[in-house]
Every structure is written in structure tokens, then in C-alpha cells.
mmCIF file of C-alpha atoms and ligand atoms in Angstrom:
data_model
loop_
_atom_site.group_PDB
_atom_site.id
_atom_site.type_symbol
_atom_site.label_atom_id
_atom_site.label_comp_id
_atom_site.label_asym_id
_atom_site.label_seq_id
_atom_site.Cartn_x
_atom_site.Cartn_y
_atom_site.Cartn_z
ATOM 1 C CA UNK A 1 0.000 0.000 0.000
ATOM 2 C CA UNK A 2 1.145 3.513 -0.773
ATOM 3 C CA UNK A 3 1.350 5.830 2.171
ATOM 4 C CA UNK A 4 -0.325 9.201 1.895
ATOM 5 C CA UNK A 5 3.134 10.805 1.839
ATOM 6 C CA UNK A 6 4.292 8.558 -1.028
ATOM 7 C CA UNK A 7 1.134 9.386 -2.952
ATOM 8 C CA UNK A 8 1.639 13.114 -2.414
ATOM 9 C CA UNK A 9 5.263 12.991 -3.600
ATOM 10 C CA UNK A 10 4.556 10.872 -6.675
ATOM 11 C CA UNK A 11 1.442 12.727 -7.774
ATOM 12 C CA UNK A 12 3.219 16.075 -7.356
ATOM 13 C CA UNK A 13 6.099 14.855 -9.488
ATOM 14 C CA UNK A 14 3.623 13.623 -12.104
ATOM 15 C CA UNK A 15 2.090 17.089 -12.306
ATOM 16 C CA UNK A 16 5.560 18.579 -12.857
ATOM 17 C CA UNK A 17 6.235 16.157 -15.709
ATOM 18 C CA UNK A 18 2.890 16.858 -17.353
ATOM 19 C CA UNK A 19 3.760 20.516 -17.165
ATOM 20 C CA UNK A 20 7.139 19.883 -18.819
ATOM 21 C CA UNK A 21 5.286 18.026 -21.581
ATOM 22 C CA UNK A 22 2.922 21.037 -21.945
ATOM 23 C CA UNK A 23 -0.096 18.871 -21.252
ATOM 24 C CA UNK A 24 -2.890 20.804 -19.575
ATOM 25 C CA UNK A 25 -5.062 19.060 -17.007
ATOM 26 C CA UNK A 26 -7.684 20.501 -14.721
ATOM 27 C CA UNK A 27 -7.284 21.023 -10.976
ATOM 28 C CA UNK A 28 -9.755 18.191 -10.468
ATOM 29 C CA UNK A 29 -7.603 15.882 -12.568
ATOM 30 C CA UNK A 30 -4.525 16.986 -10.645
ATOM 31 C CA UNK A 31 -6.264 16.071 -7.411
ATOM 32 C CA UNK A 32 -7.189 12.657 -8.788
ATOM 33 C CA UNK A 33 -3.929 11.457 -10.308
ATOM 34 C CA UNK A 34 -3.669 7.716 -9.896
ATOM 35 C CA UNK A 35 -0.494 6.063 -8.743
ATOM 36 C CA UNK A 36 -0.076 2.402 -9.651
ATOM 37 C CA UNK A 37 2.401 0.641 -7.419
ATOM 38 C CA UNK A 38 1.267 -2.974 -7.871
ATOM 39 C CA UNK A 39 1.600 -3.592 -4.148
ATOM 40 C CA UNK A 40 5.279 -4.401 -4.600
ATOM 41 C CA UNK A 41 6.370 -1.694 -2.198
ATOM 42 C CA UNK A 42 8.791 0.104 -4.520
ATOM 43 C CA UNK A 43 6.663 2.542 -6.519
ATOM 44 C CA UNK A 44 9.611 4.612 -7.735
ATOM 45 C CA UNK A 45 11.069 1.467 -9.338
ATOM 46 C CA UNK A 46 7.931 -0.414 -10.401
ATOM 47 C CA UNK A 47 4.958 1.829 -10.773
ATOM 48 C CA UNK A 48 3.578 4.728 -12.752
ATOM 49 C CA UNK A 49 1.334 7.744 -12.485
ATOM 50 C CA UNK A 50 -1.817 8.085 -14.564
ATOM 51 C CA UNK A 51 -4.500 10.508 -15.621
ATOM 52 C CA UNK A 52 -7.456 8.660 -17.164
ATOM 53 C CA UNK A 53 -9.370 10.880 -19.593
ATOM 54 C CA UNK A 54 -11.955 8.393 -20.767
ATOM 55 C CA UNK A 55 -12.684 4.669 -20.506
ATOM 56 C CA UNK A 56 -15.911 3.612 -22.211
ATOM 57 C CA UNK A 57 -17.053 0.354 -23.813
ATOM 58 C CA UNK A 58 -15.145 1.272 -26.960
ATOM 59 C CA UNK A 59 -12.217 3.473 -26.165
ATOM 60 C CA UNK A 60 -9.819 4.603 -23.506
ATOM 61 C CA UNK A 61 -7.321 7.453 -23.307
ATOM 62 C CA UNK A 62 -4.793 8.107 -20.563
ATOM 63 C CA UNK A 63 -1.703 10.096 -19.827
ATOM 64 C CA UNK A 64 1.074 8.042 -18.233
ATOM 65 C CA UNK A 65 3.936 9.585 -16.313
ATOM 66 C CA UNK A 66 7.102 7.654 -15.559
ATOM 67 C CA UNK A 67 9.826 9.009 -13.301
ATOM 68 C CA UNK A 68 13.442 8.365 -14.325
ATOM 69 C CA UNK A 69 13.794 4.591 -14.827
ATOM 70 C CA UNK A 70 10.364 3.947 -13.342
ATOM 71 C CA UNK A 71 8.974 0.769 -14.886
ATOM 72 C CA UNK A 72 5.583 -0.574 -15.911
ATOM 73 C CA UNK A 73 5.810 -4.335 -15.248
ATOM 74 C CA UNK A 74 5.457 -6.933 -18.008
ATOM 75 C CA UNK A 75 1.860 -7.865 -18.757
ATOM 76 C CA UNK A 76 -0.621 -8.706 -21.509
ATOM 77 C CA UNK A 77 -4.297 -8.034 -22.161
ATOM 78 C CA UNK A 78 -6.023 -11.359 -22.952
ATOM 79 C CA UNK A 79 -9.318 -12.136 -24.669
ATOM 80 C CA UNK A 80 -12.212 -11.768 -22.214
ATOM 81 C CA UNK A 81 -15.388 -13.832 -22.647
ATOM 82 C CA UNK A 82 -14.835 -14.139 -26.392
ATOM 83 C CA UNK A 83 -13.999 -10.441 -26.808
ATOM 84 C CA UNK A 84 -10.600 -9.505 -28.192
ATOM 85 C CA UNK A 85 -8.217 -8.153 -25.564
ATOM 86 C CA UNK A 86 -7.132 -4.545 -25.293
ATOM 87 C CA UNK A 87 -5.122 -2.965 -28.103
ATOM 88 C CA UNK A 88 -3.039 0.013 -27.094
ATOM 89 C CA UNK A 89 -0.955 2.717 -28.729
ATOM 90 C CA UNK A 90 1.732 4.543 -26.769
ATOM 91 C CA UNK A 91 2.888 7.935 -27.999
ATOM 92 C CA UNK A 92 5.822 9.581 -26.300
ATOM 93 C CA UNK A 93 5.251 13.240 -25.415
ATOM 94 C CA UNK A 94 8.284 13.979 -23.267
ATOM 95 C CA UNK A 95 11.528 12.215 -22.369
ATOM 96 C CA UNK A 96 12.364 8.786 -23.669
ATOM 97 C CA UNK A 97 10.645 5.423 -23.317
ATOM 98 C CA UNK A 98 12.176 1.986 -23.691
ATOM 99 C CA UNK A 99 9.407 -0.418 -24.667
ATOM 100 C CA UNK A 100 9.820 -4.195 -24.829
ATOM 101 C CA UNK A 101 7.725 -6.695 -26.777
ATOM 102 C CA UNK A 102 8.229 -10.277 -28.009
ATOM 103 C CA UNK A 103 10.713 -10.616 -30.867
ATOM 104 C CA UNK A 104 14.413 -10.582 -31.631
ATOM 105 C CA UNK A 105 16.068 -9.610 -28.336
ATOM 106 C CA UNK A 106 18.336 -6.587 -28.206
ATOM 107 C CA UNK A 107 22.000 -7.427 -27.758
ATOM 108 C CA UNK A 108 21.990 -5.250 -24.664
ATOM 109 C CA UNK A 109 18.801 -3.538 -23.570
ATOM 110 C CA UNK A 110 18.987 0.126 -22.597
ATOM 111 C CA UNK A 111 16.476 -0.136 -19.734
ATOM 112 C CA UNK A 112 17.738 -1.207 -16.336
ATOM 113 C CA UNK A 113 15.838 -4.221 -15.030
ATOM 114 C CA UNK A 114 14.924 -3.462 -11.410
ATOM 115 C CA UNK A 115 17.128 -5.386 -9.015
ATOM 116 C CA UNK A 116 15.413 -8.417 -7.571
ATOM 117 C CA UNK A 117 12.890 -8.549 -10.416
ATOM 118 C CA UNK A 118 15.094 -10.217 -13.056
ATOM 119 C CA UNK A 119 12.639 -13.125 -13.526
ATOM 120 C CA UNK A 120 9.690 -10.826 -14.112
ATOM 121 C CA UNK A 121 10.792 -9.466 -17.491
ATOM 122 C CA UNK A 122 10.995 -11.828 -20.480
ATOM 123 C CA UNK A 123 10.477 -9.639 -23.599
ATOM 124 C CA UNK A 124 13.730 -8.062 -24.731
ATOM 125 C CA UNK A 125 12.887 -6.787 -28.207
ATOM 126 C CA UNK A 126 13.536 -3.084 -27.760
ATOM 127 C CA UNK A 127 11.609 -0.163 -29.184
ATOM 128 C CA UNK A 128 12.783 3.334 -28.286
ATOM 129 C CA UNK A 129 10.207 6.107 -28.337
ATOM 130 C CA UNK A 130 11.240 9.758 -28.394
ATOM 131 C CA UNK A 131 8.751 12.645 -28.295
ATOM 132 C CA UNK A 132 6.350 12.368 -31.222
ATOM 133 C CA UNK A 133 7.026 8.678 -31.781
ATOM 134 C CA UNK A 134 4.473 5.966 -31.135
ATOM 135 C CA UNK A 135 3.965 2.204 -31.177
ATOM 136 C CA UNK A 136 0.862 0.000 -31.186
ATOM 137 C CA UNK A 137 0.647 -3.157 -29.094
ATOM 138 C CA UNK A 138 -1.763 -5.725 -30.430
ATOM 139 C CA UNK A 139 -4.058 -7.625 -28.018
ATOM 140 C CA UNK A 140 -2.661 -10.401 -25.861
ATOM 141 C CA UNK A 141 0.967 -9.423 -26.515
ATOM 142 C CA UNK A 142 3.330 -9.192 -23.567
ATOM 143 C CA UNK A 143 4.914 -5.751 -23.067
ATOM 144 C CA UNK A 144 6.737 -3.686 -20.471
ATOM 145 C CA UNK A 145 8.335 -0.281 -20.540
ATOM 146 C CA UNK A 146 10.624 2.035 -18.660
ATOM 147 C CA UNK A 147 11.452 5.729 -18.827
ATOM 148 C CA UNK A 148 14.958 6.927 -19.594
ATOM 149 C CA UNK A 149 16.955 9.091 -17.229
ATOM 150 C CA UNK A 150 14.823 12.207 -17.772
ATOM 151 C CA UNK A 151 11.549 10.412 -17.032
ATOM 152 C CA UNK A 152 8.761 10.333 -19.598
ATOM 153 C CA UNK A 153 5.216 11.315 -20.395
ATOM 154 C CA UNK A 154 3.302 8.941 -22.649
ATOM 155 C CA UNK A 155 -0.177 9.262 -24.105
ATOM 156 C CA UNK A 156 -2.050 5.994 -24.322
ATOM 157 C CA UNK A 157 -4.925 5.433 -26.759
ATOM 158 C CA UNK A 158 -6.649 2.080 -26.538
ATOM 159 C CA UNK A 159 -9.749 -0.009 -26.587
ATOM 160 C CA UNK A 160 -11.562 -0.480 -23.286
ATOM 161 C CA UNK A 161 -9.336 -0.894 -20.243
ATOM 162 C CA UNK A 162 -10.312 -3.779 -17.948
ATOM 163 C CA UNK A 163 -7.380 -3.961 -15.599
ATOM 164 C CA UNK A 164 -8.712 -6.834 -13.534
ATOM 165 C CA UNK A 165 -8.202 -9.311 -16.397
ATOM 166 C CA UNK A 166 -4.606 -8.409 -17.194
ATOM 167 C CA UNK A 167 -1.972 -11.103 -16.874
ATOM 168 C CA UNK A 168 1.377 -10.247 -15.290
ATOM 169 C CA UNK A 169 4.635 -12.144 -15.594
ATOM 170 C CA UNK A 170 5.276 -11.310 -11.926
ATOM 171 C CA UNK A 171 2.713 -13.525 -10.227
ATOM 172 C CA UNK A 172 2.903 -11.460 -7.052
ATOM 173 C CA UNK A 173 0.916 -8.773 -8.830
ATOM 174 C CA UNK A 174 -2.814 -9.070 -8.308
ATOM 175 C CA UNK A 175 -4.501 -7.498 -11.344
ATOM 176 C CA UNK A 176 -7.728 -7.017 -9.439
ATOM 177 C CA UNK A 177 -5.897 -4.859 -6.926
ATOM 178 C CA UNK A 178 -4.284 -2.331 -9.200
ATOM 179 C CA UNK A 179 -4.631 0.186 -11.973
ATOM 180 C CA UNK A 180 -2.379 -0.324 -14.908
ATOM 181 C CA UNK A 181 -1.873 0.119 -18.623
HETATM 182 ZN ZN1 ZN B 201 -0.699 -2.805 -21.406
#
């Protein structure tokens, strides 16, 4: 569980990053920034900050903020009751994002795998997103990502988000307990 102090620090930092990316959000949105920490107890290593703009039956849009080297853990969005899983597009707005999907592994990845979590990351095909660059992840495809040393702001456009069905490589993560991307 995040403490109130941790939440305050992380959400304040997220607001600063959104400002650096010139993304305007309302005071109400600022007060309701979500912090995903996956109940792993190290939100600055494995976690992210989110502003959810919309999540309807058909579409979802979010802003994701990652502090320097903060990591979204490896997961996939499976088919649910015969409905295709979530498809998502990540567009970098600020900083740099290292995104990993199945495929030819990089000789040496540029992200730093969080210490103690080496078994929880299996995809090593590297995609680097700089501001203005984007990548689409098809349904049911494992992915994870990490910000570079300046942190990152990423816009996410997707089909409906149903976090509770997501499948994580790290089995300690309870999808029903957390918000994620
Ligand atoms: Zn995802």
C-alpha cells in the first residue's frame, strides 16, 4: 500500500512532468492522479502515475507519467469472454521510453531491469520512443516499458481498459488490486 506521503510525492512529481510536456489538465484531474504501485512496495522502481481521460465500452485514453527509470511491469491483455483483448498505442510526449515486446532480443537492452525482479521481465525486443514517436501493441501481446533518465510522459490510446483481467509475468501482482496500462 502507498502511504499518503508517497502518494503526495509521486502525484506532485507527475504534475511537474505533465507541465514539462505542456499537457494541460484541470485542478480536479490533478487532485485525482492515480499512482499504480502494484503492491510491490517500490513505486519509484515499479509503478507509474496516470490521468485517465476516458474509458468507455469502446475506447480509452490516458496520460502516463514515468519518473526516471520507473517501470511498468510486463503484462498482456487477454481475450475476455470471447472479446478480443485490449489494443493500445503509446505515444511519447516527453523524455524517452524503452518499450519491450516479443521478438528478436536486443543485444543489450537500454532499460535497467529493477534489481530483484530479473525473472519478471521476459520480452527483450527493444523499441525506443522519443517525443512524437508511437507504437501499437496488439491484443494479448506481452509488453513492459521504462522511462529513460529524464523520465517520460506517454499518451495511451486504446480499446476499453479492464485492468482486472490483465496477466502479469510477476505472479505477485494481483490485477484485481491495481490500476495499470
Ligand atoms: Zn498494457
